[in-house]
Amino acid sequence: MIQSRKKQIQQIIGLKRLDGLLVTNITNIRYLTGFTGSSGFVIITRNRGIFFTDFRYREQSEKEVKGFEIGIEKGKRIRLIRSFVKKAGIKKLGFEKTISYEFYELLKKISVQLLPQKHIIEDMRKIKDEEEIENIKKAVKRAEEAFLKIKPRIRVGVKEREIALRLEEQLKRVGCKDIPFDTIVASGKNSSMPHARPSEKKIEKGDFVIIDWGGEYNGYYSDMTRTFLMDCVGLDKKIEIYNTVNYARQRAIKSIKEGLKTQEIDSIVRNIIKKAGYGEFFGHGTGHGVGLDVHEYPHVSWNKGEKIRNNMVFTIEPGIYIPELGGVRIEDMILVRNGKAELLTDLSRELEIIK
Amino acid sequence: MIQSRKKQIQQIIGLKRLDGLLVTNITNIRYLTGFTGSSGFVIITRNRGIFFTDFRYREQSEKEVKGFEIGIEKGKRIRLIRSFVKKAGIKKLGFEKTISYEFYELLKKISVQLLPQKHIIEDMRKIKDEEEIENIKKAVKRAEEAFLKIKPRIRVGVKEREIALRLEEQLKRVGCKDIPFDTIVASGKNSSMPHARPSEKKIEKGDFVIIDWGGEYNGYYSDMTRTFLMDCVGLDKKIEIYNTVNYARQRAIKSIKEGLKTQEIDSIVRNIIKKAGYGEFFGHGTGHGVGLDVHEYPHVSWNKGEKIRNNMVFTIEPGIYIPELGGVRIEDMILVRNGKAELLTDLSRELEIIK
């Protein structure tokens, strides 16, 4: 499947009347070429595809890169681009808008017409092929497998950091080459910060414990969150909060269908939380695409809308975060198949009160 | 010390006749404000400093950010900037060149004169204060301590990945909240790729084993490399290569003095390696600054020169990489003190042949 991507780009640049496209985003480069290193760039013309990297990645690129010529950068990148553009007779060069302003200033000095392009490859990446879906499923499996191994550690008196550390160890043990983001373990008051870092705080009675983590397989990521509640007297309000989040999650997933706008999913979630009286305590979006990046398109949010299509993979992750009291987030990953959501994550979302 | 940084910027923007500076690089934001989260931006005017972040980081920023007003982003970032610029009466706004072209396009729509600024804060960050130096020293200590715990695992028959995994476990155990980059363990043929990822390959007799890793303390990083040789008959050429790299390293560190250009250090290293007949096998720069980023200014390379100053911290890391045969890299971190290099890394660099 990776082999067809270059051709697809060549068609797009034909339609856009470009002579070439400069690809600088390293994840997009991996998507196109298979290169897993951290430095390089690609130029695709109507009939060629060249991957450039520096000396350090020569051997690696020879092993990994398929379907592209390989060039080794010597000296400054901008000179190489200039000389290639000249030799290839490129008059109109597309570039990815994600480049830095600094690099754009250098490009401007090349005598070529520069045409900014908005996520051409990111748009392709939204629709996963079967191989990508397999990778993502395996990344989910690894994440769940690792989690189940450390789950018994979620007990009163255990430090957040200890749990995070053990979970990351297990993620590596089950084979993840890297993890998509630092594991979040946030308990009690800390759980009211959606992006809290694991601290030395020990888990206490009555705490919510949010665990947000991800796995990896073949460069593809997974992302999920579960929240537990530590037993105590007087949990009624917390149970109600949990059930509100979980209900919003459920309704959102059920609502997913081909052609619906992602904004509409977000508004289902937001309305349920609002009606329950917690509107001001859900400040983030409802979800995001997951693939070679752990945050990618589509966005599922109030201010960004696009149509849901088959083979999209994204998260649904409503939350309620109340300062001092704590927070709940439940995050699943779904795949759009046959026009509706198929759950990729499997661990139970029923409220679990840990004694 | 962090408190004086805002003032320093305010002086710089005064000299540059700017009304304000938009700071978008997240590491620069941490440097200025103390905020350790991953989303936010800063605007500094001649008499104010405001840190903006979104809902998710409200509580965290209230805990961490010192010396700045805090604003919570609602809606689109660009609108917030526009309304702030208007209210504050900013006519000339500096911005960091590292912003994306995409964001620059949005900024252009604000009625304000935009003036790109080249690493104002990165330049400040090159000169470390005492607190930063303490943090870096502790990051080095943690890295060395973790390494010594796993060193006995460097044996014939052990997989590269196993060593990398154990080292990363130990780095977390000794307290690193994150690690600056994926640990490199590259043996035999793999060691000829300067940025190889740890593989399932087992260490064999006669292999070079390159280990490149780093620690963290309070957000500051360390970065070091050691290369070991596995015992075998017929190691003469490999020993010669090792000693060449080590000699180059030694000479480079001795050469360091205040006022010298970093290019000159690079050329000392490069000449030694060239004279020994390995010129074509050393393709990367000699070193780089280390601090809140593991790669920062100054660059120590053939194509970038700047004057060495007291309180700079950077690596010296010559290498020789020969396809099929293998590679050697030895990387130390130094601090410029009283006009010359003080070694921050402590582990032996003498060739160790492991039986």
Coordinates of C-alpha atoms in Angstrom, one line a residue, chain A:
Chain A
M1 CA 0.0 0.0 0.0
I2 CA 2.8 2.4 0.8
Q3 CA 3.9 2.0 -2.8
S4 CA 0.8 3.7 -4.1
R5 CA 1.2 6.8 -2.0
K6 CA 3.8 8.4 -4.2
K7 CA 1.6 7.9 -7.2
Q8 CA -1.3 9.4 -5.4
I9 CA 0.8 12.5 -4.6
Q10 CA 1.9 12.7 -8.2
Q11 CA -1.7 12.8 -9.3
I12 CA -2.5 15.5 -6.8
I13 CA 0.4 17.7 -7.9
G14 CA -0.7 17.2 -11.4
L15 CA -4.2 18.4 -10.6
K16 CA -2.8 21.3 -8.7
R17 CA -0.5 22.2 -11.6
L18 CA 2.6 21.9 -9.5
D19 CA 5.9 20.7 -10.8
G20 CA 7.0 19.3 -7.5
L21 CA 6.2 19.0 -3.8
L22 CA 8.7 19.4 -1.0
V23 CA 7.8 17.2 1.9
T24 CA 9.4 18.2 5.2
N25 CA 7.2 16.8 7.9
I26 CA 9.1 13.7 9.2
T27 CA 5.9 11.7 9.8
N28 CA 4.7 12.3 6.3
I29 CA 8.1 11.2 5.1
R30 CA 7.7 8.0 7.0
Y31 CA 4.3 7.5 5.6
L32 CA 5.5 8.0 2.0
T33 CA 8.9 6.2 2.1
G34 CA 9.0 3.9 5.1
F35 CA 12.0 5.8 6.6
T36 CA 11.9 5.7 10.4
G37 CA 14.8 8.0 11.1
S38 CA 14.5 11.6 12.3
S39 CA 16.1 13.7 9.6
G40 CA 15.4 14.0 5.9
F41 CA 13.2 15.5 3.3
V42 CA 11.5 14.4 0.1
I43 CA 10.8 16.0 -3.2
I44 CA 8.2 14.5 -5.4
T45 CA 7.9 15.6 -9.0
R46 CA 5.4 14.4 -11.6
N47 CA 7.6 11.4 -12.4
R48 CA 10.2 11.1 -9.7
G49 CA 10.4 10.7 -5.9
I50 CA 13.7 11.5 -4.1
F51 CA 14.4 11.0 -0.5
F52 CA 17.3 13.0 0.9
T53 CA 18.9 12.4 4.3
D54 CA 22.3 13.0 5.8
F55 CA 25.3 10.8 6.3
R56 CA 24.1 9.5 9.7
Y57 CA 21.1 7.8 8.0
R58 CA 22.7 6.5 4.9
E59 CA 22.7 2.8 5.8
Q60 CA 19.3 3.0 7.5
S61 CA 17.7 4.6 4.5
E62 CA 19.1 2.1 2.1
K63 CA 17.4 -0.6 4.2
E64 CA 14.1 1.1 4.8
V65 CA 13.2 3.4 1.9
K66 CA 11.2 1.8 -0.9
G67 CA 10.1 3.3 -4.2
F68 CA 12.3 6.5 -3.8
E69 CA 15.7 7.4 -5.1
I70 CA 18.0 8.2 -2.2
G71 CA 20.2 11.2 -2.0
I72 CA 22.7 12.0 0.7
E73 CA 22.8 15.6 1.9
K74 CA 26.2 17.2 2.1
G75 CA 26.4 20.8 3.2
K76 CA 23.4 22.9 3.6
R77 CA 20.0 21.6 2.9
I78 CA 18.8 24.7 1.1
R79 CA 21.6 24.5 -1.5
L80 CA 20.7 20.9 -2.2
I81 CA 17.1 21.9 -2.8
R82 CA 18.1 24.8 -5.0
S83 CA 20.3 22.7 -7.2
F84 CA 17.7 19.9 -7.4
V85 CA 15.0 22.4 -8.4
K86 CA 17.2 23.8 -11.1
K87 CA 18.3 20.5 -12.5
A88 CA 14.7 19.1 -12.5
G89 CA 13.4 22.2 -14.1
I90 CA 10.8 22.8 -11.4
K91 CA 9.0 26.2 -11.8
K92 CA 6.2 25.7 -9.3
L93 CA 7.1 24.1 -6.1
G94 CA 4.6 23.2 -3.4
F95 CA 5.7 23.1 0.2
E96 CA 4.0 22.0 3.4
K97 CA 2.7 24.8 5.5
T98 CA 4.1 23.1 8.6
I99 CA 7.6 24.2 7.7
S100 CA 9.1 26.9 10.0
Y101 CA 9.0 30.5 9.0
E102 CA 12.8 30.4 9.2
F103 CA 13.0 27.7 6.5
Y104 CA 10.4 29.5 4.4
E105 CA 12.7 32.5 4.4
L106 CA 15.5 30.4 3.0
L107 CA 13.2 28.8 0.4
K108 CA 12.1 32.3 -0.8
K109 CA 15.7 32.9 -2.0
I110 CA 15.4 30.1 -4.5
S111 CA 14.2 31.3 -7.9
V112 CA 11.1 29.2 -8.0
Q113 CA 7.4 29.9 -7.5
L114 CA 6.5 28.8 -4.0
L115 CA 3.0 27.5 -3.3
P116 CA 2.0 26.7 0.3
Q117 CA 0.0 23.4 0.6
K118 CA -2.3 22.7 3.4
H119 CA -2.0 19.1 4.7
I120 CA -2.1 17.2 1.5
I121 CA -0.5 14.2 3.1
E122 CA -2.2 14.6 6.4
D123 CA -5.5 14.3 4.5
M124 CA -4.4 11.1 2.9
R125 CA -3.3 9.8 6.3
K126 CA -6.8 10.2 7.7
I127 CA -8.1 7.2 5.7
K128 CA -6.2 4.1 6.9
D129 CA -5.5 1.1 4.7
E130 CA -5.7 -2.4 6.0
E131 CA -2.1 -2.7 6.9
E132 CA -2.3 0.5 8.9
I133 CA -5.5 -0.7 10.7
E134 CA -3.7 -3.9 11.6
N135 CA -0.8 -1.9 13.0
I136 CA -3.1 0.2 15.1
K137 CA -5.1 -2.8 16.4
K138 CA -1.8 -4.3 17.5
A139 CA -0.8 -1.0 19.2
V140 CA -4.1 -1.1 21.1
K141 CA -3.5 -4.7 22.1
R142 CA -0.1 -4.0 23.4
A143 CA -1.4 -1.1 25.4
E144 CA -4.2 -3.2 27.0
E145 CA -1.9 -6.1 27.6
A146 CA 0.7 -3.9 29.4
F147 CA -2.1 -2.2 31.4
L148 CA -3.6 -5.4 32.7
K149 CA -0.2 -6.5 34.0
I150 CA 0.1 -3.4 36.2
K151 CA -3.5 -3.0 37.1
P152 CA -3.2 -4.7 40.5
R153 CA -0.9 -1.9 41.5
I154 CA -3.7 0.6 41.6
R155 CA -4.1 0.6 45.3
V156 CA -4.3 3.1 48.2
G157 CA -0.8 4.1 49.2
V158 CA 0.9 3.6 45.8
K159 CA 2.5 6.6 44.2
E160 CA 1.3 7.9 40.9
R161 CA 4.8 7.8 39.5
E162 CA 5.3 4.2 40.5
I163 CA 2.3 3.2 38.5
A164 CA 3.3 5.3 35.5
L165 CA 6.8 3.8 35.6
R166 CA 5.6 0.3 35.8
L167 CA 3.1 0.8 32.9
E168 CA 5.8 2.2 30.7
E169 CA 8.1 -0.7 31.6
Q170 CA 5.4 -3.1 30.5
L171 CA 4.7 -1.2 27.3
K172 CA 8.3 -1.7 26.4
R173 CA 8.3 -5.3 27.5
V174 CA 5.4 -6.2 25.2
G175 CA 7.4 -4.8 22.4
C176 CA 6.6 -1.0 21.9
K177 CA 9.7 0.6 20.4
D178 CA 8.6 3.9 21.8
I179 CA 5.5 5.3 23.5
P180 CA 3.4 8.0 22.0
F181 CA 3.4 10.3 25.1
D182 CA 4.3 10.3 28.7
T183 CA 1.8 8.1 30.6
I184 CA -0.6 10.1 32.8
V185 CA -1.4 8.8 36.2
A186 CA -3.4 11.5 38.1
S187 CA -5.2 10.9 41.3
G188 CA -7.4 12.9 43.7
K189 CA -6.9 16.6 43.2
N190 CA -4.4 16.0 40.5
S191 CA -7.0 14.3 38.3
S192 CA -8.7 17.6 37.8
M193 CA -5.8 18.6 35.6
P194 CA -6.4 16.9 32.2
H195 CA -2.7 16.8 31.5
A196 CA -1.2 16.2 34.9
R197 CA 2.2 14.6 35.2
P198 CA 2.6 11.6 37.5
S199 CA 3.7 12.9 40.9
E200 CA 5.0 11.5 44.1
K201 CA 1.4 11.7 45.5
K202 CA 0.1 8.5 46.9
I203 CA -3.3 7.2 45.9
E204 CA -5.8 7.9 48.7
K205 CA -9.3 6.7 49.6
G206 CA -12.0 8.3 47.5
D207 CA -9.6 9.4 44.8
F208 CA -10.4 9.3 41.1
V209 CA -7.4 7.8 39.4
I210 CA -7.1 8.7 35.7
I211 CA -4.7 6.7 33.6
D212 CA -4.0 7.8 30.0
W213 CA -1.5 5.8 28.0
G214 CA -0.7 4.5 24.6
G215 CA 1.1 1.7 22.8
E216 CA 3.0 1.4 19.5
Y217 CA 3.3 -1.1 16.8
N218 CA 5.3 -0.6 13.6
G219 CA 5.3 3.1 14.2
Y220 CA 1.5 3.3 14.7
Y221 CA 0.1 4.4 18.0
S222 CA -2.8 3.8 20.3
D223 CA -4.3 6.2 22.9
M224 CA -6.7 5.3 25.7
T225 CA -7.8 6.4 29.1
R226 CA -9.6 4.7 32.0
T227 CA -10.6 6.2 35.3
F228 CA -10.9 4.3 38.5
L229 CA -12.5 5.3 41.8
M230 CA -10.9 4.3 45.2
D231 CA -13.5 3.1 47.7
C232 CA -14.6 5.4 50.5
V233 CA -17.8 6.6 52.1
G234 CA -19.8 9.3 50.3
L235 CA -19.0 8.6 46.7
D236 CA -22.4 9.5 45.3
K237 CA -21.4 12.7 43.5
K238 CA -18.3 11.1 42.1
I239 CA -20.3 8.1 40.8
E240 CA -22.7 10.5 39.2
I241 CA -19.9 12.3 37.5
Y242 CA -18.4 9.1 36.2
N243 CA -21.6 7.9 34.9
T244 CA -22.2 11.2 33.1
V245 CA -18.9 11.0 31.3
N246 CA -19.5 7.4 30.4
Y247 CA -23.0 8.0 29.1
A248 CA -21.6 10.9 27.0
R249 CA -19.0 8.6 25.6
Q250 CA -21.5 5.9 24.8
R251 CA -23.9 8.2 23.0
A252 CA -21.1 9.8 21.0
I253 CA -19.9 6.4 19.8
K254 CA -23.4 5.3 18.9
S255 CA -23.9 8.5 16.9
I256 CA -21.0 8.0 14.6
K257 CA -21.9 7.4 11.0
E258 CA -20.4 8.0 7.6
G259 CA -21.2 11.5 6.4
L260 CA -21.8 13.0 9.8
K261 CA -19.6 15.9 10.8
T262 CA -17.2 15.4 13.6
Q263 CA -18.5 18.6 15.2
E264 CA -21.8 16.9 15.7
I265 CA -20.3 14.2 17.8
D266 CA -18.6 16.8 19.9
S267 CA -21.9 18.6 20.4
I268 CA -23.6 15.4 21.5
V269 CA -21.0 15.0 24.2
R270 CA -21.0 18.6 25.2
N271 CA -24.8 18.7 25.5
I272 CA -25.0 15.7 27.7
I273 CA -22.3 17.1 30.0
K274 CA -23.9 20.5 30.0
K275 CA -27.4 19.2 30.8
A276 CA -25.9 17.3 33.8
G277 CA -24.6 20.6 35.0
Y278 CA -20.9 20.2 34.3
G279 CA -20.6 22.2 31.1
E280 CA -17.9 24.5 32.4
F281 CA -15.8 21.5 33.5
F282 CA -15.2 20.0 30.0
G283 CA -12.7 22.2 28.3
H284 CA -11.0 20.0 25.7
G285 CA -12.2 18.5 22.4
T286 CA -14.0 15.2 22.2
G287 CA -11.4 13.4 20.2
H288 CA -8.6 13.2 17.6
G289 CA -7.3 10.9 14.9
V290 CA -4.6 8.4 15.8
G291 CA -2.0 6.8 13.5
L292 CA 1.6 7.5 12.8
D293 CA 1.0 10.5 15.1
V294 CA -0.9 10.1 18.3
H295 CA -2.7 13.4 17.5
E296 CA -3.6 13.7 13.9
Y297 CA -6.7 14.4 11.7
P298 CA -9.6 14.3 12.0
H299 CA -10.2 16.6 15.0
V300 CA -13.4 15.9 16.9
S301 CA -14.1 19.3 18.4
W302 CA -16.5 22.2 18.6
N303 CA -14.5 24.4 16.3
K304 CA -13.4 22.0 13.6
G305 CA -15.7 20.0 11.5
E306 CA -15.2 17.5 8.7
K307 CA -17.2 14.6 7.4
I308 CA -16.7 11.1 8.9
R309 CA -15.6 8.6 6.4
N310 CA -14.9 4.9 6.4
N311 CA -11.5 3.8 7.6
M312 CA -11.0 6.8 9.8
V313 CA -9.5 6.0 13.2
F314 CA -10.1 8.4 16.1
T315 CA -10.6 8.7 19.8
I316 CA -13.7 9.6 21.8
E317 CA -12.7 11.0 25.1
P318 CA -15.1 13.1 27.1
G319 CA -14.1 14.3 30.6
I320 CA -15.3 16.3 33.6
Y321 CA -12.6 18.0 35.7
I322 CA -13.6 19.8 38.9
P323 CA -10.9 21.7 40.8
E324 CA -10.3 20.2 44.2
L325 CA -12.7 17.4 43.7
G326 CA -11.0 15.6 40.8
G327 CA -11.7 14.5 37.3
V328 CA -12.9 11.7 35.1
R329 CA -11.9 10.9 31.5
I330 CA -12.8 7.8 29.5
E331 CA -11.1 7.5 26.1
D332 CA -11.8 4.9 23.5
M333 CA -10.4 4.5 20.0
I334 CA -12.8 3.7 17.2
L335 CA -12.5 2.7 13.5
V336 CA -15.2 3.7 11.1
R337 CA -16.3 0.5 9.3
N338 CA -19.3 -0.1 7.1
G339 CA -20.5 3.4 8.0
K340 CA -20.4 3.1 11.7
A341 CA -18.1 2.9 14.7
E342 CA -16.2 -0.3 15.6
L343 CA -14.5 -0.1 19.0
L344 CA -10.8 -0.8 18.8
T345 CA -10.3 -0.5 22.6
D346 CA -11.6 -3.4 24.6
L347 CA -11.0 -2.8 28.4
S348 CA -14.2 -2.3 30.4
R349 CA -15.5 1.2 30.9
E350 CA -17.9 0.3 33.7
L351 CA -17.2 2.1 36.9
E352 CA -14.8 0.1 38.9
I353 CA -14.6 1.0 42.6
I354 CA -11.3 -0.4 43.9
K355 CA -11.4 -1.5 47.5

